[in-house]
Tab-separated table of C-alpha atoms and ligand atoms in Angstrom:
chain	number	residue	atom	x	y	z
A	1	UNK	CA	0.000	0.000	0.000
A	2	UNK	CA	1.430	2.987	-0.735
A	3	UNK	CA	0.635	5.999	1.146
A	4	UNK	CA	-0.857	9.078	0.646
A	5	UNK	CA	2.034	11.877	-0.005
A	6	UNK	CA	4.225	9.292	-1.604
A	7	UNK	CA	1.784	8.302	-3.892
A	8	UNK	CA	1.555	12.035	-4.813
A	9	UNK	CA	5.283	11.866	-5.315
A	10	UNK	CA	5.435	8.983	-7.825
A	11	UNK	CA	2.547	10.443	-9.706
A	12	UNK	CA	4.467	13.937	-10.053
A	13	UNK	CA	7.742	12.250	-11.066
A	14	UNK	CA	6.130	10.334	-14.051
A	15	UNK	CA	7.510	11.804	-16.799
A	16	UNK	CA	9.128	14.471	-14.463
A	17	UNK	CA	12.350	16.063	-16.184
A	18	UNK	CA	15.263	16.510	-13.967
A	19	UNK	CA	15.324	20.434	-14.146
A	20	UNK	CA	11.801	20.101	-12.888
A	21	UNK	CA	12.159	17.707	-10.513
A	22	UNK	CA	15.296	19.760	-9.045
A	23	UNK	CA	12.961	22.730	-8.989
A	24	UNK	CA	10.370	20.339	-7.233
A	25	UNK	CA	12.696	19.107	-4.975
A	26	UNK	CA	13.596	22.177	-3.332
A	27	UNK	CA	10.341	23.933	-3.274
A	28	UNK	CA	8.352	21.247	-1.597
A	29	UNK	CA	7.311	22.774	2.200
A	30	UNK	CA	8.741	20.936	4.515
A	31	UNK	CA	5.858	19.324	6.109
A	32	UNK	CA	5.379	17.278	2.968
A	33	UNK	CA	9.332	16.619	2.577
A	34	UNK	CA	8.415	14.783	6.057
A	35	UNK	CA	5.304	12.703	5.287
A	36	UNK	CA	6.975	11.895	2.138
A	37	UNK	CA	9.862	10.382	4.128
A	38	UNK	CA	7.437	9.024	6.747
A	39	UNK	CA	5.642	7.275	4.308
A	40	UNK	CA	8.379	5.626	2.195
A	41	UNK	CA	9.665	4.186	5.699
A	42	UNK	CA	6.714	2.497	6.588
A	43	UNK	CA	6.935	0.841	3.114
A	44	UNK	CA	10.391	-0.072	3.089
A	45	UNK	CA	10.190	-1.320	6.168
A	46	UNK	CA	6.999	-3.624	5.674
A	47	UNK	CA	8.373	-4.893	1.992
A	48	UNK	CA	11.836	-5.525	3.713
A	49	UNK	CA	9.901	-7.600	6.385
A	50	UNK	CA	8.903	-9.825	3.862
A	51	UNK	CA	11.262	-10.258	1.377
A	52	UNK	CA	14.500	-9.820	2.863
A	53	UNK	CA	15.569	-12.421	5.444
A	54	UNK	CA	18.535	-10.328	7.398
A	55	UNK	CA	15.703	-7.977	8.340
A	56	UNK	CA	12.805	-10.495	9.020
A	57	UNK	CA	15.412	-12.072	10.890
A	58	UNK	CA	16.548	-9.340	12.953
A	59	UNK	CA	12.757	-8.292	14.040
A	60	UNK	CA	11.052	-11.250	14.837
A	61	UNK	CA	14.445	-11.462	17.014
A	62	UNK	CA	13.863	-8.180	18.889
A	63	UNK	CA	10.134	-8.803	18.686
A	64	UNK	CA	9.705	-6.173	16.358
A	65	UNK	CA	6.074	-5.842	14.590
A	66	UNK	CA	6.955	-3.909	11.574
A	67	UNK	CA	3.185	-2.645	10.748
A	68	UNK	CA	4.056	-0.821	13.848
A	69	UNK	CA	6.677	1.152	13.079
A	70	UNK	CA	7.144	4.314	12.068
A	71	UNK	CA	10.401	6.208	12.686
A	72	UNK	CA	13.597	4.528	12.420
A	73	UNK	CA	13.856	4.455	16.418
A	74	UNK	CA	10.752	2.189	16.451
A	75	UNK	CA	13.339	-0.285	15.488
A	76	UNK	CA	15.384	-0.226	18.899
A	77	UNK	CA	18.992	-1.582	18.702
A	78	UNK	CA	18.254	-2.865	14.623
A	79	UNK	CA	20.867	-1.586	12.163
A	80	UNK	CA	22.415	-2.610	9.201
A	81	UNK	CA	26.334	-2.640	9.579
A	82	UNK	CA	29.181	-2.870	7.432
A	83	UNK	CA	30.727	-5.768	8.549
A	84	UNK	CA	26.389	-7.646	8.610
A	85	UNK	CA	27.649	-6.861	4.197
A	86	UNK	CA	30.993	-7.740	5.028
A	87	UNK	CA	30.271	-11.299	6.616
A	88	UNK	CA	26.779	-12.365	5.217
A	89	UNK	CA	26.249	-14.214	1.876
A	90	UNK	CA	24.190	-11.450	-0.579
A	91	UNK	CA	21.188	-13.552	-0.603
A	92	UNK	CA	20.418	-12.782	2.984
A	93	UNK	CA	20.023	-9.453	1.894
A	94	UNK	CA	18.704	-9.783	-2.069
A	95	UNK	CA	14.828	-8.964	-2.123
A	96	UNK	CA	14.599	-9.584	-5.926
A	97	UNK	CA	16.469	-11.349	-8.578
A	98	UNK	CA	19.174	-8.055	-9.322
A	99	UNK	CA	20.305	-6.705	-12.557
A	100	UNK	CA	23.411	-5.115	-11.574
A	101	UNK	CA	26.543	-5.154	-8.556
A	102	UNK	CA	28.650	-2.751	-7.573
A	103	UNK	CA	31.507	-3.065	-4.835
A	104	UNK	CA	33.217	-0.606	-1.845
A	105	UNK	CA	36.765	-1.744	-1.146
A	106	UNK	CA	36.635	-1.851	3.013
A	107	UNK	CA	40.543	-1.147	4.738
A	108	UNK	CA	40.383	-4.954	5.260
A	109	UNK	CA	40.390	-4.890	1.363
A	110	UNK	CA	37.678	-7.217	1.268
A	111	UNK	CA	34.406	-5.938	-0.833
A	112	UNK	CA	30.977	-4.948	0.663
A	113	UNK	CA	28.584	-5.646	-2.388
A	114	UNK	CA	25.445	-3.694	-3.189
A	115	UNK	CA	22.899	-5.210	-6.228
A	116	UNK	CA	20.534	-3.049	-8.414
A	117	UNK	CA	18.257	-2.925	-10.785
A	118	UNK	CA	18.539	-1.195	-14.128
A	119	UNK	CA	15.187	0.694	-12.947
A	120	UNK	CA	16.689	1.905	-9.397
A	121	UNK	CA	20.072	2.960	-11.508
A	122	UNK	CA	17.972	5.109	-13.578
A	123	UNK	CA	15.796	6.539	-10.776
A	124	UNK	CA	18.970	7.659	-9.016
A	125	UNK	CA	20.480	9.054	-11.569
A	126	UNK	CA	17.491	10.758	-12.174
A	127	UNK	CA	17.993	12.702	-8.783
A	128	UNK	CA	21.344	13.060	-9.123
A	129	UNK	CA	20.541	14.954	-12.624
A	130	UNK	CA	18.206	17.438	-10.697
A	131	UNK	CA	20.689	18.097	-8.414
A	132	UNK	CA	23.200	18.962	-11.117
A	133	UNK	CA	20.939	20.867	-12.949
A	134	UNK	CA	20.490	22.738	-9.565
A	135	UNK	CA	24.236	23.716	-9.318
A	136	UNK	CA	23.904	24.767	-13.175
A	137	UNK	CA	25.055	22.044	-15.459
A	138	UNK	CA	22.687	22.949	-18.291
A	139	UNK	CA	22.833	21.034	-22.646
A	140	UNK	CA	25.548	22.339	-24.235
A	141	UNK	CA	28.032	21.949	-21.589
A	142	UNK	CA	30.826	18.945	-21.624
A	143	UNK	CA	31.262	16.988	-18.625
A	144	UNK	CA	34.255	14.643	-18.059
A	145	UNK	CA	34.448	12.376	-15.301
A	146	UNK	CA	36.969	10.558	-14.209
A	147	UNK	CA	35.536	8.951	-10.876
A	148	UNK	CA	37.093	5.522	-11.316
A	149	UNK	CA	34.666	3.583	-13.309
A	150	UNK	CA	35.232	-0.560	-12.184
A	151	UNK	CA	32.878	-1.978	-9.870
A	152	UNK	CA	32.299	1.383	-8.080
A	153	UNK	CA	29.135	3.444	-8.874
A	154	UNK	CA	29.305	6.450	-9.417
A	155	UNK	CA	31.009	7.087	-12.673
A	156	UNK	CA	28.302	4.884	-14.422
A	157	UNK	CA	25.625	7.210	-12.254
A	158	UNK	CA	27.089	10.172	-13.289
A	159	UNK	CA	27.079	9.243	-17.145
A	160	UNK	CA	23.509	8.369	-16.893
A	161	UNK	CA	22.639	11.838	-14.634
A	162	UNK	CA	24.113	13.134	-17.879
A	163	UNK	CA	21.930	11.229	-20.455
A	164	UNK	CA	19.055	12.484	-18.759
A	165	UNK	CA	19.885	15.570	-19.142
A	166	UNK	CA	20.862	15.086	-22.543
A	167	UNK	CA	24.479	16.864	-21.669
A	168	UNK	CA	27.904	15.707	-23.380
A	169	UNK	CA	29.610	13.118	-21.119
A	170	UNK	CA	32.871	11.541	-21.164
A	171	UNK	CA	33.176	9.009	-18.232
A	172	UNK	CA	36.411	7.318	-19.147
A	173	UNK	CA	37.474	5.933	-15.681
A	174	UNK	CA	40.329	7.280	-13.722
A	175	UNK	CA	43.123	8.327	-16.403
A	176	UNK	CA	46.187	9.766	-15.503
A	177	UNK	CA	45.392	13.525	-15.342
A	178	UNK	CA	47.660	14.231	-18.029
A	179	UNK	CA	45.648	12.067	-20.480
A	180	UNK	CA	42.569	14.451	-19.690
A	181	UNK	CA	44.671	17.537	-19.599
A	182	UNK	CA	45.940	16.908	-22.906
A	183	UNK	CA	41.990	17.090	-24.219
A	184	UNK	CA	41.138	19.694	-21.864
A	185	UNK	CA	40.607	21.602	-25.517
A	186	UNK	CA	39.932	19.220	-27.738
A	187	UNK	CA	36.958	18.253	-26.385
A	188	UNK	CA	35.906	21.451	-24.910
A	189	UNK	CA	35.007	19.774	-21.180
A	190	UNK	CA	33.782	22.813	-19.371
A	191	UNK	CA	33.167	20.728	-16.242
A	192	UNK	CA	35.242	18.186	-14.445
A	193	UNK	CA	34.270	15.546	-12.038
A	194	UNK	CA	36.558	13.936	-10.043
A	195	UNK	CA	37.994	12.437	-7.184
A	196	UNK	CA	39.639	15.638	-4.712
A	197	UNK	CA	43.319	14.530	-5.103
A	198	UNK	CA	42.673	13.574	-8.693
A	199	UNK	CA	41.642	17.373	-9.125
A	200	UNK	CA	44.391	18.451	-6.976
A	201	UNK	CA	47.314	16.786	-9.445
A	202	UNK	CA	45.112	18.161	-12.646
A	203	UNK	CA	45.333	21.623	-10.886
A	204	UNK	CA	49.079	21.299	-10.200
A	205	UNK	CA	49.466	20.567	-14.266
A	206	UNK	CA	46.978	23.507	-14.891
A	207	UNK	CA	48.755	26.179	-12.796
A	208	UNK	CA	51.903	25.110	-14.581
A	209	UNK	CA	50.860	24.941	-18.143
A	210	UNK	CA	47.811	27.559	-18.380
A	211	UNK	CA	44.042	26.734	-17.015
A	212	UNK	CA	41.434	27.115	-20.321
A	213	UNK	CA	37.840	28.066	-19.204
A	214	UNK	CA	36.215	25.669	-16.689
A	215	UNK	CA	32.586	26.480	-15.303
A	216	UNK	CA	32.441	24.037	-12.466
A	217	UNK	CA	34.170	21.353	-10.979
A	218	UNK	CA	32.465	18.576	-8.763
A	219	UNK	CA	34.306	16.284	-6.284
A	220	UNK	CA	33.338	13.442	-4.351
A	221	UNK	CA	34.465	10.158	-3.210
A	222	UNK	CA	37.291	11.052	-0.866
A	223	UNK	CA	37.648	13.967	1.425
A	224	UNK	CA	38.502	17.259	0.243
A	225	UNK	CA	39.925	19.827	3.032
A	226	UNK	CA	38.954	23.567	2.906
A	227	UNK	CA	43.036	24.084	1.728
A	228	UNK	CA	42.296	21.973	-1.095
A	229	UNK	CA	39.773	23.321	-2.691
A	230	UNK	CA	40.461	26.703	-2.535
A	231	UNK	CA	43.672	26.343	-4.057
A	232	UNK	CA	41.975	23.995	-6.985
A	233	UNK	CA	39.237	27.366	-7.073
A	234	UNK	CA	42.412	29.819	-7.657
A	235	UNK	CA	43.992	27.631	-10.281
A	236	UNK	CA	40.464	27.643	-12.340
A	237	UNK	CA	38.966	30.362	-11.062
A	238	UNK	CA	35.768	28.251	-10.617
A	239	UNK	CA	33.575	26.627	-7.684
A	240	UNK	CA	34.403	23.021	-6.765
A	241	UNK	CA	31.201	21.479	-5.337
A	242	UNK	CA	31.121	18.684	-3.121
A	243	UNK	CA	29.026	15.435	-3.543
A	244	UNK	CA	28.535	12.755	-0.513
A	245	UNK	CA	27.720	9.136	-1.188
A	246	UNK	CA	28.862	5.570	-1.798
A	247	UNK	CA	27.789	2.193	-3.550
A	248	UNK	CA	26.041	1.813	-0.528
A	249	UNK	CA	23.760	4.501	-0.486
A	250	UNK	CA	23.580	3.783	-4.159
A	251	UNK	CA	25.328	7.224	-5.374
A	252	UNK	CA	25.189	9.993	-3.926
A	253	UNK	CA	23.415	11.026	-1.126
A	254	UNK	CA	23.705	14.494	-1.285
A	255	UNK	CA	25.381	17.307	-2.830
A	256	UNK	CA	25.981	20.962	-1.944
A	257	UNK	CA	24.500	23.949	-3.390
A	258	UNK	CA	26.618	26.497	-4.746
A	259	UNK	CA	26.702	28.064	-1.267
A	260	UNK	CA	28.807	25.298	-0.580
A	261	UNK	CA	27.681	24.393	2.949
A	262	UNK	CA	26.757	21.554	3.810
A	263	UNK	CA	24.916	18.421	1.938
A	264	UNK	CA	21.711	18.797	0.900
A	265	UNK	CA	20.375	15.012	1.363
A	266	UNK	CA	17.893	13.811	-0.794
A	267	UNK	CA	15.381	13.310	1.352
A	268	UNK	CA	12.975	11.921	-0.569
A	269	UNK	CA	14.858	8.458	-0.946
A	270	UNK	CA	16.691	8.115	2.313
A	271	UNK	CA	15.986	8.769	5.690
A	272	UNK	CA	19.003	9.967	7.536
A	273	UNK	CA	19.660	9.691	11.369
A	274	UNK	CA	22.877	10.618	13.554
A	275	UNK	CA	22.857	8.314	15.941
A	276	UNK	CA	24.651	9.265	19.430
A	277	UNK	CA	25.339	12.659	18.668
A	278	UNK	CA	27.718	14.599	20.780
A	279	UNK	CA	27.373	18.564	22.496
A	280	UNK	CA	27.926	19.454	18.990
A	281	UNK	CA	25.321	17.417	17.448
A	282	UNK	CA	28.112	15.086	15.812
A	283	UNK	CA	27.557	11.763	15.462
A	284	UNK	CA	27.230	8.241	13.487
A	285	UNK	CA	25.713	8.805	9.832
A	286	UNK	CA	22.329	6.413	9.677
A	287	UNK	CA	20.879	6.019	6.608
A	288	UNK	CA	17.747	3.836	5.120
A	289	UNK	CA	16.960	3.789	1.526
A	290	UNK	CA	13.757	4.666	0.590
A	291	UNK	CA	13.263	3.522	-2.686
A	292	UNK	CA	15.303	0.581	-3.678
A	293	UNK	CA	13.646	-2.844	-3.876
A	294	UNK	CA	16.214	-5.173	-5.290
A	295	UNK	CA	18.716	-4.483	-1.778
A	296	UNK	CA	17.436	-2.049	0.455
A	297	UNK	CA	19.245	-0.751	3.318
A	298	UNK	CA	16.982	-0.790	6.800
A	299	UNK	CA	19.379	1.491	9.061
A	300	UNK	CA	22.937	1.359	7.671
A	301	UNK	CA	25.567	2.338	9.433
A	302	UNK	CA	27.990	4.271	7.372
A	303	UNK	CA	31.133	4.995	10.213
A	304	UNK	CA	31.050	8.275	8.737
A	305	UNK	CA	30.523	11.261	11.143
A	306	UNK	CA	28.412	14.632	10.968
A	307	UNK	CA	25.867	16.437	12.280
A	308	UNK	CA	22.433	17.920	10.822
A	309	UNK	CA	22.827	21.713	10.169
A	310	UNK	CA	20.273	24.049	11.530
A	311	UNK	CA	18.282	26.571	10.312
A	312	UNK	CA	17.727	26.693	5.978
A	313	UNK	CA	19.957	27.417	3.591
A	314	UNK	CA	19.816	30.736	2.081
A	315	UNK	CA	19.026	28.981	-1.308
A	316	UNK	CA	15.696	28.005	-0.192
A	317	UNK	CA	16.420	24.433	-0.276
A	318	UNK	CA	13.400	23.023	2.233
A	319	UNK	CA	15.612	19.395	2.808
A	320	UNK	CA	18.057	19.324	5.216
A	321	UNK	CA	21.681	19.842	5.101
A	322	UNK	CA	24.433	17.919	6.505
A	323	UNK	CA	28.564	19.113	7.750
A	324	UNK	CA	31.018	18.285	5.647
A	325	UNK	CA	32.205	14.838	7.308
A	326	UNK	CA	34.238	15.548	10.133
A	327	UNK	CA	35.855	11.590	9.587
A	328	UNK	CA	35.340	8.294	9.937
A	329	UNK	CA	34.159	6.777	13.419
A	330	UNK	CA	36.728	4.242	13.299
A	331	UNK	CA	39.062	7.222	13.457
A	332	UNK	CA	38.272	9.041	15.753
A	333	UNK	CA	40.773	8.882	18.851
A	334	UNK	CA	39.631	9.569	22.339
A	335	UNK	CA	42.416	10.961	24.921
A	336	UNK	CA	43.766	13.646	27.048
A	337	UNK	CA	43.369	15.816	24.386
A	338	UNK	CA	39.526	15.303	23.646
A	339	UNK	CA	37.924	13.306	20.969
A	340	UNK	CA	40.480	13.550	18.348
A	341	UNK	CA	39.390	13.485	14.295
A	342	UNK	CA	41.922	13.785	11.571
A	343	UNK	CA	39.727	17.259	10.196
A	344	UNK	CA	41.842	18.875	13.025
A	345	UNK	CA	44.748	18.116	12.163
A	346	UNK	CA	44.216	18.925	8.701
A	347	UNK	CA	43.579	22.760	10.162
A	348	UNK	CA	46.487	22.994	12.545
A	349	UNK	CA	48.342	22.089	9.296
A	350	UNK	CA	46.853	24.265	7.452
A	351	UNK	CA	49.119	27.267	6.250
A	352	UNK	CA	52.106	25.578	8.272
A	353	UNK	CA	55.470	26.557	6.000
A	354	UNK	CA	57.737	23.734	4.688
A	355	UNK	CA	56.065	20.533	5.037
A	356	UNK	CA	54.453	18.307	2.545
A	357	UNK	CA	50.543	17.496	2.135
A	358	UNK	CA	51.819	13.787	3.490
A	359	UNK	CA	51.641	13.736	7.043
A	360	UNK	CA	49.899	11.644	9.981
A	361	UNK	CA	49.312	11.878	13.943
A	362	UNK	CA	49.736	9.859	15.960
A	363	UNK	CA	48.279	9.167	19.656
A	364	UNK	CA	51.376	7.385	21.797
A	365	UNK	CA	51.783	6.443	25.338
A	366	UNK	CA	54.820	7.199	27.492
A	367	UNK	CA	54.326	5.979	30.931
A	368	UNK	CA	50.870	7.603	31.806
A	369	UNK	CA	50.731	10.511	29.263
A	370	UNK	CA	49.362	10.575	26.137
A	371	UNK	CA	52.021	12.112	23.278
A	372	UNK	CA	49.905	13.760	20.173
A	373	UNK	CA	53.400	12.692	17.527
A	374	UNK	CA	52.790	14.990	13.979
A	375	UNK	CA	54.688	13.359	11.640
A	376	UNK	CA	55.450	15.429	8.789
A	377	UNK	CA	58.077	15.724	5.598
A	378	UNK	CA	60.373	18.690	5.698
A	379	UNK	CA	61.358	20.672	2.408
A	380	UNK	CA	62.883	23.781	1.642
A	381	UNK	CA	65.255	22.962	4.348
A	382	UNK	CA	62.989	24.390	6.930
A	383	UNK	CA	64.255	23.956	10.615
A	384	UNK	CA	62.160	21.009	12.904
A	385	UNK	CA	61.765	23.990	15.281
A	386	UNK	CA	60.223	26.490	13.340
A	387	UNK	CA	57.687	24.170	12.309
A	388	UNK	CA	56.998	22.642	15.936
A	389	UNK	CA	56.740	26.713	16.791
A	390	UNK	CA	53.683	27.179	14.059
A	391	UNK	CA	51.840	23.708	14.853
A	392	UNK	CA	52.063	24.988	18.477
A	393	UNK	CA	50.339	28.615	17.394
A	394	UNK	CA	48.404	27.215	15.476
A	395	UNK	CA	46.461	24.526	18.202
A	396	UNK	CA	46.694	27.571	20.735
A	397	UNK	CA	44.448	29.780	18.078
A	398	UNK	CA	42.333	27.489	16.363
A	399	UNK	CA	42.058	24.501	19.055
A	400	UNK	CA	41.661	26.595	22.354
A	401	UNK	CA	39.821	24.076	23.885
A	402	UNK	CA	42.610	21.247	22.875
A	403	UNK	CA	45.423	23.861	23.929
A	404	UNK	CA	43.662	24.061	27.363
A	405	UNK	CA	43.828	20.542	27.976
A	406	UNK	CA	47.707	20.506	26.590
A	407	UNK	CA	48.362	23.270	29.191
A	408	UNK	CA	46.548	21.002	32.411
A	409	UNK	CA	49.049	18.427	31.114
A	410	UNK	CA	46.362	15.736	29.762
A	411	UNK	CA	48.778	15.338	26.431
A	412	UNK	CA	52.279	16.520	24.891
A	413	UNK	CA	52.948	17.338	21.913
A	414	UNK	CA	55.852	15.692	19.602
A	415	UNK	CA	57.007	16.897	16.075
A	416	UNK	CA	58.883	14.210	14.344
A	417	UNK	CA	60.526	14.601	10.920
A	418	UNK	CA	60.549	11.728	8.454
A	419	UNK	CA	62.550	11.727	5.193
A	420	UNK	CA	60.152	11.863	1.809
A	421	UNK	CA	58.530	9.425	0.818
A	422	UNK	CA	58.350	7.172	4.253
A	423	UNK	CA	54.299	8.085	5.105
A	424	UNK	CA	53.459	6.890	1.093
A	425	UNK	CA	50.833	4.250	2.453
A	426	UNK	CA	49.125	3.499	-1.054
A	427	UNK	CA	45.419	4.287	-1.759
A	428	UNK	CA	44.008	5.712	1.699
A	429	UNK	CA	46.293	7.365	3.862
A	430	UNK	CA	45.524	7.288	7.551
A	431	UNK	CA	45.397	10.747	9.006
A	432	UNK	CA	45.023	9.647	12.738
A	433	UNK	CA	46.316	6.449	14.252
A	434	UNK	CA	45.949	5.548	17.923
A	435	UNK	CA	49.354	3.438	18.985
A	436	UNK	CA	48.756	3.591	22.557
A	437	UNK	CA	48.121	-0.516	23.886
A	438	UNK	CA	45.240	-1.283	25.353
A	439	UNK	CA	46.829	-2.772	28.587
B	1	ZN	ZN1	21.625	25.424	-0.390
């Protein structure tokens, strides 16, 4: 049964262009953004109960009438982790017979599969269109994306957000950036999508060899830091907007306007929670998908952590916004400093003279105390000292609260100097490691 404002929704989306539906999805008033979401719960929820046995399983084991509920906390202590993709065979989670699978490569380097159908690939791409159209990609522009294509999703979603908007698209996997630089002109691409370090290396080519006329750049499927992208903004003189997602969430999940704060989440085919949330509203990213039948996700757990932003966003933009994610729960470090996340190192770095983008920190023990150890590359033949002098400023004026806690003694701080090359550690570098036993 479907219910009342969804029905209205699938009814105005027949046929529904992506510029409209971007239009749509922005002016909707809230209170029907809400009912909408309400509504596509309950029916996940209930179809999930049926035909997918991890979730029948897990609520007639909690006791768990699912005509009953109605918000994800009706639910209790049911989620949908990681490691429940990690360790389970796909059927326990297959509701249909799927059409297509796409993979997320874990640390553990072992694969977390999600299955589609052609129909639910479309229909996200669909609002992943409107939400391009929204930060202006219009016909007669020339995309290039270079997400890498493989078993990952989103270069494929991206081509087809492109179709439907009937918009020149090359997604040719993850090239060297040299190989797209080189037909920068050629094929007149007036917006690139990317990977943030992939668009960092392009950049460093550009500012060398000359920048031709870029409208907007998009990047997603790492973390960019506020350094980053302002630099790759100088080089092109053009916005870089963010996108948040993975093969999980089937895409993206949302995208930033050209304000460029926060995610707007599209609301209308996931329900996000934060679960545990801190004094600052941080916490645990939650998300069920609305709309997929073939695998749906009933409370998925993404490790990723951020917080709801409040108030609207001066674009008028009626569904909710989340931060920028502030990293990975499985990296955040708790000690004498406070709870620790690698996006604060990244700004005590920031602007620090002489030391290269590779760098880590690391949480030691010696004897009782807890050491905070940057480890960074020296260049330009920079003294150990000066450097230890401007990470010191700059926790005193941008961490006060952190400084405070180094003054009471809870932590000291340790600056060690590794020659180039020794922090290299392949795809995902680890900002933030915690080394201290647990004896
Ligand atoms: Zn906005």
């Amino acid at each position: 049964m479907l219910g009342k404002a969804r029905k209205l929704v699938e009814r105005a989306l027949i046929g529904r262009s992506a510029p409209a539906l971007a239009h749509w999805g922005i002016s909707l008033p809230r209170r029907l953004v809400t009912s909408i979401q309400a509504d596509g719960f309950r029916e996940v929820v209930q179809y999930a109960a049926r035909h997918q046995k991890f979730f029948a399983r897990k609520l007639s084991g909690n006791g768990i009438d699912p005509s009953r509920v109605r918000r994800p906390e009706d639910l209790g202590e049911i989620f949908t982790t990681a490691e429940d993709l990690l360790t389970l065979p796909s059927e326990e989670f297959l509701c249909r017979e799927p059409q297509a699978v796409f993979e997320t490569t874990g640390t553990t380097g072992r694969p977390k599969r999600t299955y589609f159908s052609y129909d639910e690939l479309d229909f996200a791409a669909r609002y992943e269109a409107a939400a391009l159209y929204e930060i202006g990609v219009r016909p007669g522009d020339r995309v290039v994306c270079t997400f890498d294509a493989a078993y990952w999703i989103s270069s494929w979603l991206t081509f087809l957000a492109c179709k439907q908007l009937g918009v020149f698209c090359s997604a040719v996997g993850k090239p060297h950036p040299k190989e797209v630089y080189s037909r920068l002109r050629e094929y007149g691409y007036n917006i690139i999508i990317a990977d943030p370090t992939w668009l960092v290396t392009l950049s460093e080519i550009a500012q060398v060899e000359g920048a031709p006329s870029v409208k907007l750049m998009i990047a997603a499927g790492d973390r960019m830091t506020d350094a980053y992208r302002r630099y790759v903004q100088e080089v092109w003189n053009a916005p870089v907007v963010l996108g948040y997602g993975s093969t999980e969430m089937g895409g993206g999940l949302g995208m930033e306007c050209l304000r460029r704060d926060g995610y707007h989440i599209d609301e209308f085919n996931f329900w996000v929670e934060i679960l545990n949330p801190d004094a600052e509203g941080y916490g645990e990213l939650v998300v069920t998908t609305l709309a997929r039948r073939t695998m749906p996700l009933i409370r998925y757990r993404a490790r990723d952590l951020t917080r709801f932003l409040e108030g609207s966003c001066p674009c008028g933009a009626t569904i909710q916004r989340i931060a920028k994610i502030r990293g990975r729960r499985d990296e955040m470090v708790v000690m004498g400093a406070g709870n620790m996340y690698p996006e604060i190192f990244e700004k005590v770095l920031e602007g620090v003279e002489g030391i290269s983008d590779r760098w880590q920190v690391a949480v030691r023990q010696e004897g009782r105390h807890d050491i905070l150890e940057f480890r960074v590359e020296l260049s330009n033949g920079i003294s150990p000292a000066t450097v230890e002098q401007a990470v010191r400023e700059n926790l005193q004026a941008r961490f006060p609260d952190v400084w405070a806690n180094h003054v009471c003694g809870m932590f000291r701080l340790a600056l060690r100097c590794l020659p180039a090359g020794k922090l290299e550690t392949g795809r995902k570098q680890r900002r933030l490691v915690d080394e201290r036993s647990d004896s």
